[in-house]
PDB file of C-alpha atoms in Angstrom:
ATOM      1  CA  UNK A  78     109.887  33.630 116.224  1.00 55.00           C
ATOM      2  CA  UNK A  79     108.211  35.957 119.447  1.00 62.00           C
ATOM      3  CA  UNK A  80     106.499  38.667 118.058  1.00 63.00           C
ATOM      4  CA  UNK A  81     105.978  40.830 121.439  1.00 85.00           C
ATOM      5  CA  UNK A  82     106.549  44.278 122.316  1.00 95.00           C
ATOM      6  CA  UNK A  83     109.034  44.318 125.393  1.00 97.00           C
ATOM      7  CA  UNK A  84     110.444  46.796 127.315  1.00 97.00           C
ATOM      8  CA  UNK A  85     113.885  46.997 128.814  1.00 96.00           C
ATOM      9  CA  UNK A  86     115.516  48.947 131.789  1.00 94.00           C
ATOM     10  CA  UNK A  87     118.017  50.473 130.854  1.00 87.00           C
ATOM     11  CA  UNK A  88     120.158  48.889 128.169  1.00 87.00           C
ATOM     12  CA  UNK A  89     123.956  48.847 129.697  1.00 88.00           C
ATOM     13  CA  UNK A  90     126.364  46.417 128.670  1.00 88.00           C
ATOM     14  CA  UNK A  91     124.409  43.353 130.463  1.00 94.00           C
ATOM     15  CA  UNK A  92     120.951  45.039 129.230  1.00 94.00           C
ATOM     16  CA  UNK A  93     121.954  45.673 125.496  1.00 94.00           C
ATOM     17  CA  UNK A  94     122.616  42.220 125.117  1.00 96.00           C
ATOM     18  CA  UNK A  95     119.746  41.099 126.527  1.00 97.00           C
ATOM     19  CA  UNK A  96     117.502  43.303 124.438  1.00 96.00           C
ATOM     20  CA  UNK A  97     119.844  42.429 121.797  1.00 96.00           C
ATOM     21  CA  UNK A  98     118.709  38.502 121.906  1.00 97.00           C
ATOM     22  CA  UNK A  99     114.994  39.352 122.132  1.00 96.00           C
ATOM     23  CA  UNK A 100     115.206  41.464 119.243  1.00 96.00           C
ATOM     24  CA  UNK A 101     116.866  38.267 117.432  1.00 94.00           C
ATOM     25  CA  UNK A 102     114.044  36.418 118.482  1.00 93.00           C
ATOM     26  CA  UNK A 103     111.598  38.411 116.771  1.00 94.00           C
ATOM     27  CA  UNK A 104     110.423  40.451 119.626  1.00 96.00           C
ATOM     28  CA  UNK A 105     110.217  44.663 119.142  1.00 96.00           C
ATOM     29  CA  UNK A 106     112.307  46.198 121.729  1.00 97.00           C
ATOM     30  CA  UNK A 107     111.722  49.389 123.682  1.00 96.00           C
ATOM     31  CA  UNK A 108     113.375  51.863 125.977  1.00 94.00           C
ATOM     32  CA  UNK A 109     113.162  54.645 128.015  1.00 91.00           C
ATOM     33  CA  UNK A 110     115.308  57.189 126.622  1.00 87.00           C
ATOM     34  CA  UNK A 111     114.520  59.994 129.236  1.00 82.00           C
ATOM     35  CA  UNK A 112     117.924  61.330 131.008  1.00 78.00           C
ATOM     36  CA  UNK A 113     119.920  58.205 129.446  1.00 82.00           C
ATOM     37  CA  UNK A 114     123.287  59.206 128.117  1.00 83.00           C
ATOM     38  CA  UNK A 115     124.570  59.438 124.668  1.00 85.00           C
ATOM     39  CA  UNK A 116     126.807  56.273 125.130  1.00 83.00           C
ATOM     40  CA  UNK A 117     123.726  54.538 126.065  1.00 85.00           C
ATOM     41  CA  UNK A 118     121.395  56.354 123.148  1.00 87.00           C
ATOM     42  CA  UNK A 119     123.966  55.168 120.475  1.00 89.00           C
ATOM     43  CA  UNK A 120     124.332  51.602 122.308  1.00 88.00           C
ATOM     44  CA  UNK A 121     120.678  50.895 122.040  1.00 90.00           C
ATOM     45  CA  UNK A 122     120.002  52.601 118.286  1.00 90.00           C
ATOM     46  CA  UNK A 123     123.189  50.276 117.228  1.00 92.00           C
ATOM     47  CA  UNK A 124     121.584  46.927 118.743  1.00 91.00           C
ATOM     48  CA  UNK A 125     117.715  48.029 116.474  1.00 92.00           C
ATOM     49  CA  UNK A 126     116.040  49.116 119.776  1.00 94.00           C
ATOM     50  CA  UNK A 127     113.078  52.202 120.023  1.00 94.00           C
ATOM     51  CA  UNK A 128     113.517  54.506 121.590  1.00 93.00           C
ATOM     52  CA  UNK A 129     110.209  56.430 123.763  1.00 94.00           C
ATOM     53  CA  UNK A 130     110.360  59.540 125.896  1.00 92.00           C
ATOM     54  CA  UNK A 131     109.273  58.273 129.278  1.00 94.00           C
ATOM     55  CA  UNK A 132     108.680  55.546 131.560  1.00 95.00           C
ATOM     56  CA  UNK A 133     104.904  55.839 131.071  1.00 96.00           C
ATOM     57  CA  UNK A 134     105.117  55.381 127.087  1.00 96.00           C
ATOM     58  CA  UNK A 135     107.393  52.641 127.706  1.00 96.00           C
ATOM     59  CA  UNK A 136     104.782  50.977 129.796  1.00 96.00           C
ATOM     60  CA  UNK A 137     101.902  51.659 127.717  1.00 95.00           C
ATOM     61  CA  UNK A 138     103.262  49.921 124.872  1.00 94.00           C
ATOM     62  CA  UNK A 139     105.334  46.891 126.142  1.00 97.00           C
ATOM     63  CA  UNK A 140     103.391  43.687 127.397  1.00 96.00           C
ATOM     64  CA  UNK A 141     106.849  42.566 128.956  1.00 98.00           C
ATOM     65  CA  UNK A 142     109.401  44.835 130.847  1.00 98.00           C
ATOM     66  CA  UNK A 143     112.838  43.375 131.814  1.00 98.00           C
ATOM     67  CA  UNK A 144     115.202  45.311 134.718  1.00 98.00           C
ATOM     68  CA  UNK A 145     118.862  44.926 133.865  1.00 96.00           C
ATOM     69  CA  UNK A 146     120.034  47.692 135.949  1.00 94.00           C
ATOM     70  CA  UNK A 147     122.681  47.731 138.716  1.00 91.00           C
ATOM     71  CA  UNK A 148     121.259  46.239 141.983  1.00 94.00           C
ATOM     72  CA  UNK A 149     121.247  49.310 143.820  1.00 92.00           C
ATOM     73  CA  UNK A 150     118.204  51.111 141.755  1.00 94.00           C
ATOM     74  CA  UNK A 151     116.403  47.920 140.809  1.00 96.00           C
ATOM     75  CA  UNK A 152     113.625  48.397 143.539  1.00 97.00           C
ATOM     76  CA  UNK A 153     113.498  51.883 142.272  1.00 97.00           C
ATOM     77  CA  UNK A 154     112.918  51.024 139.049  1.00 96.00           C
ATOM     78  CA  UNK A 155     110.099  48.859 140.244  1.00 97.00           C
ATOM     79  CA  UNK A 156     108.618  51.556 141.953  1.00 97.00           C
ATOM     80  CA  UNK A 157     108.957  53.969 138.827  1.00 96.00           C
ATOM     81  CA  UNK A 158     107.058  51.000 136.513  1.00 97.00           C
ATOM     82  CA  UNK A 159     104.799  50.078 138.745  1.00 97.00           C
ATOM     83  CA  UNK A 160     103.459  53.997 139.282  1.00 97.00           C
ATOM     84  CA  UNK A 161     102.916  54.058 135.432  1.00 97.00           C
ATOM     85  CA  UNK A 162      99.860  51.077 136.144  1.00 97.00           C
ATOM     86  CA  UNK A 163     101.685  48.488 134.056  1.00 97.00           C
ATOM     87  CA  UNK A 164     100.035  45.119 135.035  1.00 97.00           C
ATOM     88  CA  UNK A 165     101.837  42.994 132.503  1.00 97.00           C
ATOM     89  CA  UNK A 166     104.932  40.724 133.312  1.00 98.00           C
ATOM     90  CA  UNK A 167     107.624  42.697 135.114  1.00 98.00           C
ATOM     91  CA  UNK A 168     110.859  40.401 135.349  1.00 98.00           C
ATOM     92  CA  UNK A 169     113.640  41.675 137.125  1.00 98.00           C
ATOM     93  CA  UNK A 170     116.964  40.385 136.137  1.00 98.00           C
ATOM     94  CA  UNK A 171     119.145  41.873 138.658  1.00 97.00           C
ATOM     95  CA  UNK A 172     121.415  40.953 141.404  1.00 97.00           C
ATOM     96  CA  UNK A 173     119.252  41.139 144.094  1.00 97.00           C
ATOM     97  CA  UNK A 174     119.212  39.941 147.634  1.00 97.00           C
ATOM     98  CA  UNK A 175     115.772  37.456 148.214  1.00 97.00           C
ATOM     99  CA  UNK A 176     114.553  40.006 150.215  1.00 96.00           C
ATOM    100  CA  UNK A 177     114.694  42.966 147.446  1.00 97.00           C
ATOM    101  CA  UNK A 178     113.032  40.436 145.575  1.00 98.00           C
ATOM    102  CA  UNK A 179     110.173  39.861 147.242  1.00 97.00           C
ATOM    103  CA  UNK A 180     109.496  43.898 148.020  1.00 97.00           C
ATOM    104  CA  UNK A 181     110.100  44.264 144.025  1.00 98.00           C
ATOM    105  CA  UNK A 182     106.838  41.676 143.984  1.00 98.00           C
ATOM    106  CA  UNK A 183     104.727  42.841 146.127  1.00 97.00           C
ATOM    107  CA  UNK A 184     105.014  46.548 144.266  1.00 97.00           C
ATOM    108  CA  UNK A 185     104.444  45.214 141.379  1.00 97.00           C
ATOM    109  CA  UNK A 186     101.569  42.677 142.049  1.00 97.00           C
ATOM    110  CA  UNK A 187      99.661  46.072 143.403  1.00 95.00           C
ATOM    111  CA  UNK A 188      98.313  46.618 139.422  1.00 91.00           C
ATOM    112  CA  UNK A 189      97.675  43.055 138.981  1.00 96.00           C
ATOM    113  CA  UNK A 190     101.050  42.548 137.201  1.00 97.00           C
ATOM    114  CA  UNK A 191     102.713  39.354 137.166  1.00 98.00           C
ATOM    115  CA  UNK A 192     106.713  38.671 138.311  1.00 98.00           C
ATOM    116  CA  UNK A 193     109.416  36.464 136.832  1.00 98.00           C
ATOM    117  CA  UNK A 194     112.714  36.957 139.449  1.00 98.00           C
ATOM    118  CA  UNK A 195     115.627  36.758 137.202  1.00 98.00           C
ATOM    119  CA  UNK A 196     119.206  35.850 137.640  1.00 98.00           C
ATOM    120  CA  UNK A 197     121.636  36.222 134.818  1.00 98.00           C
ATOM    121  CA  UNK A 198     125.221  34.580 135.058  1.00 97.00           C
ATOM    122  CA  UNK A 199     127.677  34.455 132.632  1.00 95.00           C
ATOM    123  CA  UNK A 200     128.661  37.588 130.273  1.00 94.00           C
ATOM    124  CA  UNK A 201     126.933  39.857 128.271  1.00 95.00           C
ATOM    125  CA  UNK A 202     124.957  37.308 126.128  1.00 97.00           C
ATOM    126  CA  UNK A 203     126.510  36.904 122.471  1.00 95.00           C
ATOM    127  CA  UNK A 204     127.177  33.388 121.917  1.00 95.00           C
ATOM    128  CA  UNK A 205     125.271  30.414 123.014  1.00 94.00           C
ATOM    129  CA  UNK A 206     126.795  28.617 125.798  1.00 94.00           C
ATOM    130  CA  UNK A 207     127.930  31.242 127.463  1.00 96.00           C
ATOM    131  CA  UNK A 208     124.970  33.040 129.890  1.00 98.00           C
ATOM    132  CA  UNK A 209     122.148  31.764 131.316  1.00 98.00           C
ATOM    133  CA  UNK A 210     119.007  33.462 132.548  1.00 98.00           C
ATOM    134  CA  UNK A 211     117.659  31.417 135.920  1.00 98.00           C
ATOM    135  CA  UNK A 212     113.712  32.048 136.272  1.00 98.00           C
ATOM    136  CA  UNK A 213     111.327  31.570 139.184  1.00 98.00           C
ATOM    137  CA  UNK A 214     108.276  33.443 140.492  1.00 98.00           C
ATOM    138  CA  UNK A 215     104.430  33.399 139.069  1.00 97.00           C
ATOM    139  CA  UNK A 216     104.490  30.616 136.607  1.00 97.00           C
ATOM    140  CA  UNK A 217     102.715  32.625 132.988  1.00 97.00           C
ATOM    141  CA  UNK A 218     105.718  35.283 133.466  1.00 98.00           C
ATOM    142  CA  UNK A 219     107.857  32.528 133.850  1.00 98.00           C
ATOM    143  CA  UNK A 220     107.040  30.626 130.794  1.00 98.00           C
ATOM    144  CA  UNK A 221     106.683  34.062 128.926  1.00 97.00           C
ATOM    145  CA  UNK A 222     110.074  34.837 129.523  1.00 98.00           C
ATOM    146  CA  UNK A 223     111.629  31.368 129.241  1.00 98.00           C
ATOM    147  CA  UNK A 224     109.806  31.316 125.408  1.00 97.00           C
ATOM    148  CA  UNK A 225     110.774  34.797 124.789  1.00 97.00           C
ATOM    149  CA  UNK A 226     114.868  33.682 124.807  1.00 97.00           C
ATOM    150  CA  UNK A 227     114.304  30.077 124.076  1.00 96.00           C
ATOM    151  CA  UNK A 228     116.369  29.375 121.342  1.00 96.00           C
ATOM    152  CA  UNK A 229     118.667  32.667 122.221  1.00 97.00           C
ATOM    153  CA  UNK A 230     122.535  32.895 123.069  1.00 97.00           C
ATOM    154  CA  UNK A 231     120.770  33.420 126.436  1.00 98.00           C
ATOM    155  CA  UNK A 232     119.585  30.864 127.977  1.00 98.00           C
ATOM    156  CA  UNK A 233     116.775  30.535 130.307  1.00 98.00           C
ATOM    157  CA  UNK A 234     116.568  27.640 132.787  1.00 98.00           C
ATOM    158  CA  UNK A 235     113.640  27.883 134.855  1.00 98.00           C
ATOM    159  CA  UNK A 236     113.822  26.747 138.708  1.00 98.00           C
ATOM    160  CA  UNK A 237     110.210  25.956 140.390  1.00 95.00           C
ATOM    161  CA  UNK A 238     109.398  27.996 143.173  1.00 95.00           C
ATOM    162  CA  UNK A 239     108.307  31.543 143.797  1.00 96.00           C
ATOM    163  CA  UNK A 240     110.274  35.172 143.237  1.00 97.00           C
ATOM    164  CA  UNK A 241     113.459  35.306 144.803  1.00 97.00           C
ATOM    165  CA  UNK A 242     114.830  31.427 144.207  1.00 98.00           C
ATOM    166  CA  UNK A 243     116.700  32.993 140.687  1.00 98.00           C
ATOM    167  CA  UNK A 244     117.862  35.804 143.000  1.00 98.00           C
ATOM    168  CA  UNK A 245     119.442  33.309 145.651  1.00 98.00           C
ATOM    169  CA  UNK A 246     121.435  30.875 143.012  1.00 98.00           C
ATOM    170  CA  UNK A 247     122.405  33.908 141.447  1.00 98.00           C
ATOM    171  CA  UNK A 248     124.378  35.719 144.379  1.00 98.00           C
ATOM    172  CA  UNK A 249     125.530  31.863 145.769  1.00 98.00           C
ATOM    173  CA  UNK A 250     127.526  31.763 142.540  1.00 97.00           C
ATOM    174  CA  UNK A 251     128.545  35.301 142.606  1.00 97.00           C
ATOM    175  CA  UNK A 252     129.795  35.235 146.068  1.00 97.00           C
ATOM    176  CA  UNK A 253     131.924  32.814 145.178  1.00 96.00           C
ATOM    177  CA  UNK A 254     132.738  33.706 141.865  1.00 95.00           C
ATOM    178  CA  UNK A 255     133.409  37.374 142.191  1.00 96.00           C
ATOM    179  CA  UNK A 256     134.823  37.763 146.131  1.00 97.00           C
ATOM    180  CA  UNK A 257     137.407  35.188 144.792  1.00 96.00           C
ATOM    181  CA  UNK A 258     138.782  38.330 142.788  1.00 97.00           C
ATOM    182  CA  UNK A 259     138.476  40.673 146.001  1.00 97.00           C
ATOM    183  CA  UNK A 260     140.486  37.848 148.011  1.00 97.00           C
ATOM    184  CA  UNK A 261     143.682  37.648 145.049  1.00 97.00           C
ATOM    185  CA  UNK A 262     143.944  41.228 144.462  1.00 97.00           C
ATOM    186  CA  UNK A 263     144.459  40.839 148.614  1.00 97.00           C
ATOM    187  CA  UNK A 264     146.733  38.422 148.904  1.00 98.00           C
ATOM    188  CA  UNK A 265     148.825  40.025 145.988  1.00 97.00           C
ATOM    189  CA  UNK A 266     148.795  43.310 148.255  1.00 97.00           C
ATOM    190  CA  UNK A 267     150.175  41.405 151.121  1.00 97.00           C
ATOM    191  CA  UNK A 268     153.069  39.816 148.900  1.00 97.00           C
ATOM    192  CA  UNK A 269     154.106  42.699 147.540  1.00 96.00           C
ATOM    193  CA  UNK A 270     154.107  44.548 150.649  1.00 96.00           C
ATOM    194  CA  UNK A 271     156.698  42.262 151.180  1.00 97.00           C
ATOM    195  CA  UNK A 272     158.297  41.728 148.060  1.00 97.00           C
ATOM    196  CA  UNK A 273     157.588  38.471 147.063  1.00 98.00           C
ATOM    197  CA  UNK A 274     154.864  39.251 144.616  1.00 96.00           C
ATOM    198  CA  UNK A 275     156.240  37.717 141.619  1.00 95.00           C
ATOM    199  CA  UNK A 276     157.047  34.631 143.519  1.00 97.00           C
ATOM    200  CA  UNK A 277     153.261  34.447 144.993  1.00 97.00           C
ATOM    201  CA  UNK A 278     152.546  34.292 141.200  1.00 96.00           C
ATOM    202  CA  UNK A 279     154.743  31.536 140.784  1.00 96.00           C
ATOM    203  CA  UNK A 280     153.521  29.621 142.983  1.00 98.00           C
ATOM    204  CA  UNK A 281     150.080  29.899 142.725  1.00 97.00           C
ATOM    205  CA  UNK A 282     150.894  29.462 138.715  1.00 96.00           C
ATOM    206  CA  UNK A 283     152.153  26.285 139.625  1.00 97.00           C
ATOM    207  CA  UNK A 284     149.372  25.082 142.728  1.00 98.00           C
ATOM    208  CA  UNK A 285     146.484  27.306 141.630  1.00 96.00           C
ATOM    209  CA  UNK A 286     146.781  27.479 137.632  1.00 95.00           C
ATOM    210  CA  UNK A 287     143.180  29.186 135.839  1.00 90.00           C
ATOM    211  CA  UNK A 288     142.388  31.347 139.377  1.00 93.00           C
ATOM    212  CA  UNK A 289     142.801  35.317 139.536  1.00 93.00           C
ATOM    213  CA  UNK A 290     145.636  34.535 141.510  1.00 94.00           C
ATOM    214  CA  UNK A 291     147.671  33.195 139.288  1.00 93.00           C
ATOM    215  CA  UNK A 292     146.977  35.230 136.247  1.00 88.00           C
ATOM    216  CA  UNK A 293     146.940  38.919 137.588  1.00 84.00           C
ATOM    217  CA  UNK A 294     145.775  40.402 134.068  1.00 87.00           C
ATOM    218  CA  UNK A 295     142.745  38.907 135.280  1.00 88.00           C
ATOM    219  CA  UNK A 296     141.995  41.741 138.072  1.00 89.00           C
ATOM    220  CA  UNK A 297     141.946  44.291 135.022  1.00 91.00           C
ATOM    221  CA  UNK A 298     138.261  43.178 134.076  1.00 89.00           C
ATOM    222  CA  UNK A 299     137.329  43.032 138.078  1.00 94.00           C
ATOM    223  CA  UNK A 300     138.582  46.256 138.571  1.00 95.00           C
ATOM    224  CA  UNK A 301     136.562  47.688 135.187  1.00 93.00           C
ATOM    225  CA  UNK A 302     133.680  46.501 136.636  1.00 93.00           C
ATOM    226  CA  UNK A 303     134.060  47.460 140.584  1.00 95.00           C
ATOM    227  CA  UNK A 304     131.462  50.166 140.153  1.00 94.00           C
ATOM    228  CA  UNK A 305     128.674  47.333 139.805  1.00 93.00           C
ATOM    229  CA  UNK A 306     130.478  44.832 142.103  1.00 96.00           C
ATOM    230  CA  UNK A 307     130.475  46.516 145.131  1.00 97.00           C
ATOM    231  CA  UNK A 308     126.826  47.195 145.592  1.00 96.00           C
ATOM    232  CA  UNK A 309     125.929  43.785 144.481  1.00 97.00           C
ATOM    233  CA  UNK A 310     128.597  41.971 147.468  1.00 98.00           C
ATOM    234  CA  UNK A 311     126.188  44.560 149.829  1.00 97.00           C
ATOM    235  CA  UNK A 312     123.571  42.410 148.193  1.00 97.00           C
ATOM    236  CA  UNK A 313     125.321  39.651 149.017  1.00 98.00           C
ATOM    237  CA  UNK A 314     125.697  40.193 152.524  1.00 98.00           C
ATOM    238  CA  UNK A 315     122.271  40.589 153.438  1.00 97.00           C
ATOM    239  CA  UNK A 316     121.266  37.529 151.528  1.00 97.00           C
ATOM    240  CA  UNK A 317     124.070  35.743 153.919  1.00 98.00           C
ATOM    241  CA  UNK A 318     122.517  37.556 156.991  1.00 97.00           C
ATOM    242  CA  UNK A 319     118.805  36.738 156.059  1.00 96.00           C
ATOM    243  CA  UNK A 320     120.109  32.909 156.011  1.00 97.00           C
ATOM    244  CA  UNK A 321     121.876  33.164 159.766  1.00 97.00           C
ATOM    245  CA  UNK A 322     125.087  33.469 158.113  1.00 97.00           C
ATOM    246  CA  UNK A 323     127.482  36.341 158.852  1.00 96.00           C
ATOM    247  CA  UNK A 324     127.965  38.995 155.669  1.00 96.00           C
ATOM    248  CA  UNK A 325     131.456  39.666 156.631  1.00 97.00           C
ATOM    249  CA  UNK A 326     133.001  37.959 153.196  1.00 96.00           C
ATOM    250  CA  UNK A 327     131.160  40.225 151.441  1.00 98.00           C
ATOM    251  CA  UNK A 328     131.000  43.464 153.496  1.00 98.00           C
ATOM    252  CA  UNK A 329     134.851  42.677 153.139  1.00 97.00           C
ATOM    253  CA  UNK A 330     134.948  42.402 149.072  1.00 98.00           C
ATOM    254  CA  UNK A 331     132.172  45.694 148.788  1.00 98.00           C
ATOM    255  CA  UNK A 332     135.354  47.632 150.394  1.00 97.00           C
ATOM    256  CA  UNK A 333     137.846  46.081 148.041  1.00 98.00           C
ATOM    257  CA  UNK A 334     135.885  46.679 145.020  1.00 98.00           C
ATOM    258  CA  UNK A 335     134.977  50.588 146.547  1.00 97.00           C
ATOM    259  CA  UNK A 336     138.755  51.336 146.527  1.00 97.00           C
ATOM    260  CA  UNK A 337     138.369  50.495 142.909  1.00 97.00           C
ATOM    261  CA  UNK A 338     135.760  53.104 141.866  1.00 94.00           C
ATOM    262  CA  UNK A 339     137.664  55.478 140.196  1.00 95.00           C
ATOM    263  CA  UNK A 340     138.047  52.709 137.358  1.00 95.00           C
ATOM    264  CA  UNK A 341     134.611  51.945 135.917  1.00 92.00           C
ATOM    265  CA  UNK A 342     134.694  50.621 132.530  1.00 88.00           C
ATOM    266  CA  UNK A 343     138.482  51.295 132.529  1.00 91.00           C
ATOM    267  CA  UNK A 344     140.073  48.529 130.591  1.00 86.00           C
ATOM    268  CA  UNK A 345     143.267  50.141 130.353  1.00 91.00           C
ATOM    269  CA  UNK A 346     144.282  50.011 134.161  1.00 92.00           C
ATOM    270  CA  UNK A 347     146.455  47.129 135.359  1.00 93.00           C
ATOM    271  CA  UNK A 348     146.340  44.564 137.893  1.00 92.00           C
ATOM    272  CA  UNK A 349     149.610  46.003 139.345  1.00 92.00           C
ATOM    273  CA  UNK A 350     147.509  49.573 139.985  1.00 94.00           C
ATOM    274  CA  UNK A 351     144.732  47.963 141.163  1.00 96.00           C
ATOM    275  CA  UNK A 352     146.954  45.943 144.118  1.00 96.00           C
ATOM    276  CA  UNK A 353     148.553  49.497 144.696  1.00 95.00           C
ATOM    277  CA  UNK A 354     145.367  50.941 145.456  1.00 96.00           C
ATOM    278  CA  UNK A 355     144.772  48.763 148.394  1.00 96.00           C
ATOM    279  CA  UNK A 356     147.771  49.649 149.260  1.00 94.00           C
ATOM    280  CA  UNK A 357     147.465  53.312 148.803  1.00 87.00           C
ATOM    281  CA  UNK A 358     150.496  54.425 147.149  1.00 65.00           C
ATOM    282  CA  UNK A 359     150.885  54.712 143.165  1.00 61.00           C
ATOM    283  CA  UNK A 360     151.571  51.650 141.415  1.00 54.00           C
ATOM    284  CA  UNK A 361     155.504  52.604 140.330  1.00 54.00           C
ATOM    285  CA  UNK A 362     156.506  53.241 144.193  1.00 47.00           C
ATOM    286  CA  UNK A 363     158.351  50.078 145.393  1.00 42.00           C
TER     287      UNK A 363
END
């Protein structure tokens, strides 16, 4: 059992669960409750977590802080840690481009604190086998996060190198894993434009069986989750540019996913509604 006192930012859907295995692991969990929302208040009270006014308490009494926020405000939430003094181990968890990555270390390095660069894939964490936690970056936050969910439904796989390898094998799988989503909702658009979207289905039931394409009920959970998609294919992009490689996949699926905003954390929408908002026109008009 880890008996630490660790910090989390800000317990979400991904977050809870995270905070949820260190708390199974022995470890007392804490969290900024300033300007949270109730959804969030009741998530974290329901998963055992403490609750503390600020940022600055939070700091003051966690050793370890993890960021599980959406990729967008994770180099603000550095910057709101790091102004507290907290020089203990700082791993962010986020999908981040390499470059974020490294500007999230060098902030927090300023009070002599040390950085694990995190990349979860997978789901929210609540069986084993399911979501892993990729490490790199300065070696004792490293190993003090790796033991900290050893033994969890999340598990941590450490890569050698420095801050911002986790970040890179993270997005490579996401680009591929989540654009794949932007590119069937698409091609569905284009078929049914043309009335031959059931027989697109067919076919790619019969060519392309287990992809989005083929099982449109699929889209329902990409288009829940659009809200947090988009800004991470921006990340994306500039991870592709910073390699030589042109963004334009993912500058591509950010606008597919931003046509989908109106949906966060709706799981009652369709797949047909979501192909009729590329299309813009409501999802009963032939």
């Amino acid at each position: 059992m880890v008996h630490a006192d660790v910090g989390i930012v800000h317990p979400g859907s991904m977050g809870a669960q995270v905070a949820a295995q260190a708390v199974a692991a022995g470890a007392r969990v804490w969290w900024s409750a300033q300007e949270r929302s109730d959804a969030t208040r009741q998530r974290a009270a329901a998963l055992g977590l403490t609750a503390v006014p600020s940022m600055t308490e939070l700091a003051s009494e966690c050793a370890v802080i993890l960021s599980v926020c959406p990729p967008a405000a994770a180099l603000d939430v550095a910057r709101q840690v790091a102004a507290t003094g907290f020089d203990g181990v700082y791993a962010d968890a986020n999908a981040i481009s390499p470059r974020h990555m490294e500007q999230i270390t060098r902030v927090m390095r300023e009070n002599g604190a040390t950085v694990a660069d995190g990349g979860i894939t997978g789901p929210p964490p609540r069986e084993a086998g399911t979501t892993r936690l990729y490490l790199s970056g300065d070696d004792p936050a490293v190993e003090t996060v790796r033991a900290l969910f050893a033994g969890t439904a999340l598990t941590p796989v450490v890569l050698a190198g420095p801050a911002g390898r986790a970040s890179a094998l993270k997005l490579a799988f996401a680009a591929y894993n989540k654009i794949s989503y932007a590119l069937a909702a698409e091609a569905s658009a284009l078929a049914a434009d043309h009335g031959v979207l059931d027989d697109l289905r067919d076919l790619a039931a019969h060519l392309l069986p287990g992809t989005p394409l083929a099982h449109p009920e699929r889209l329902v959970s990409a288009g829940a989750k659009a809200w947090r998609w988009e800004p991470e294919m921006r990340e994306i992009a500039e991870a592709w540019r910073g390699s030589g490689l042109p963004g334009s996949f993912a500058d591509a699926a950010a606008h597919t996913f931003d046509q989908w905003r109106d949906h966060k954390d709706d799981r009652t929408v369709t797949g047909d509604r979501l192909i009729s908002d590329l299309m813009g026109r409501p999802a009963d008009e032939p």
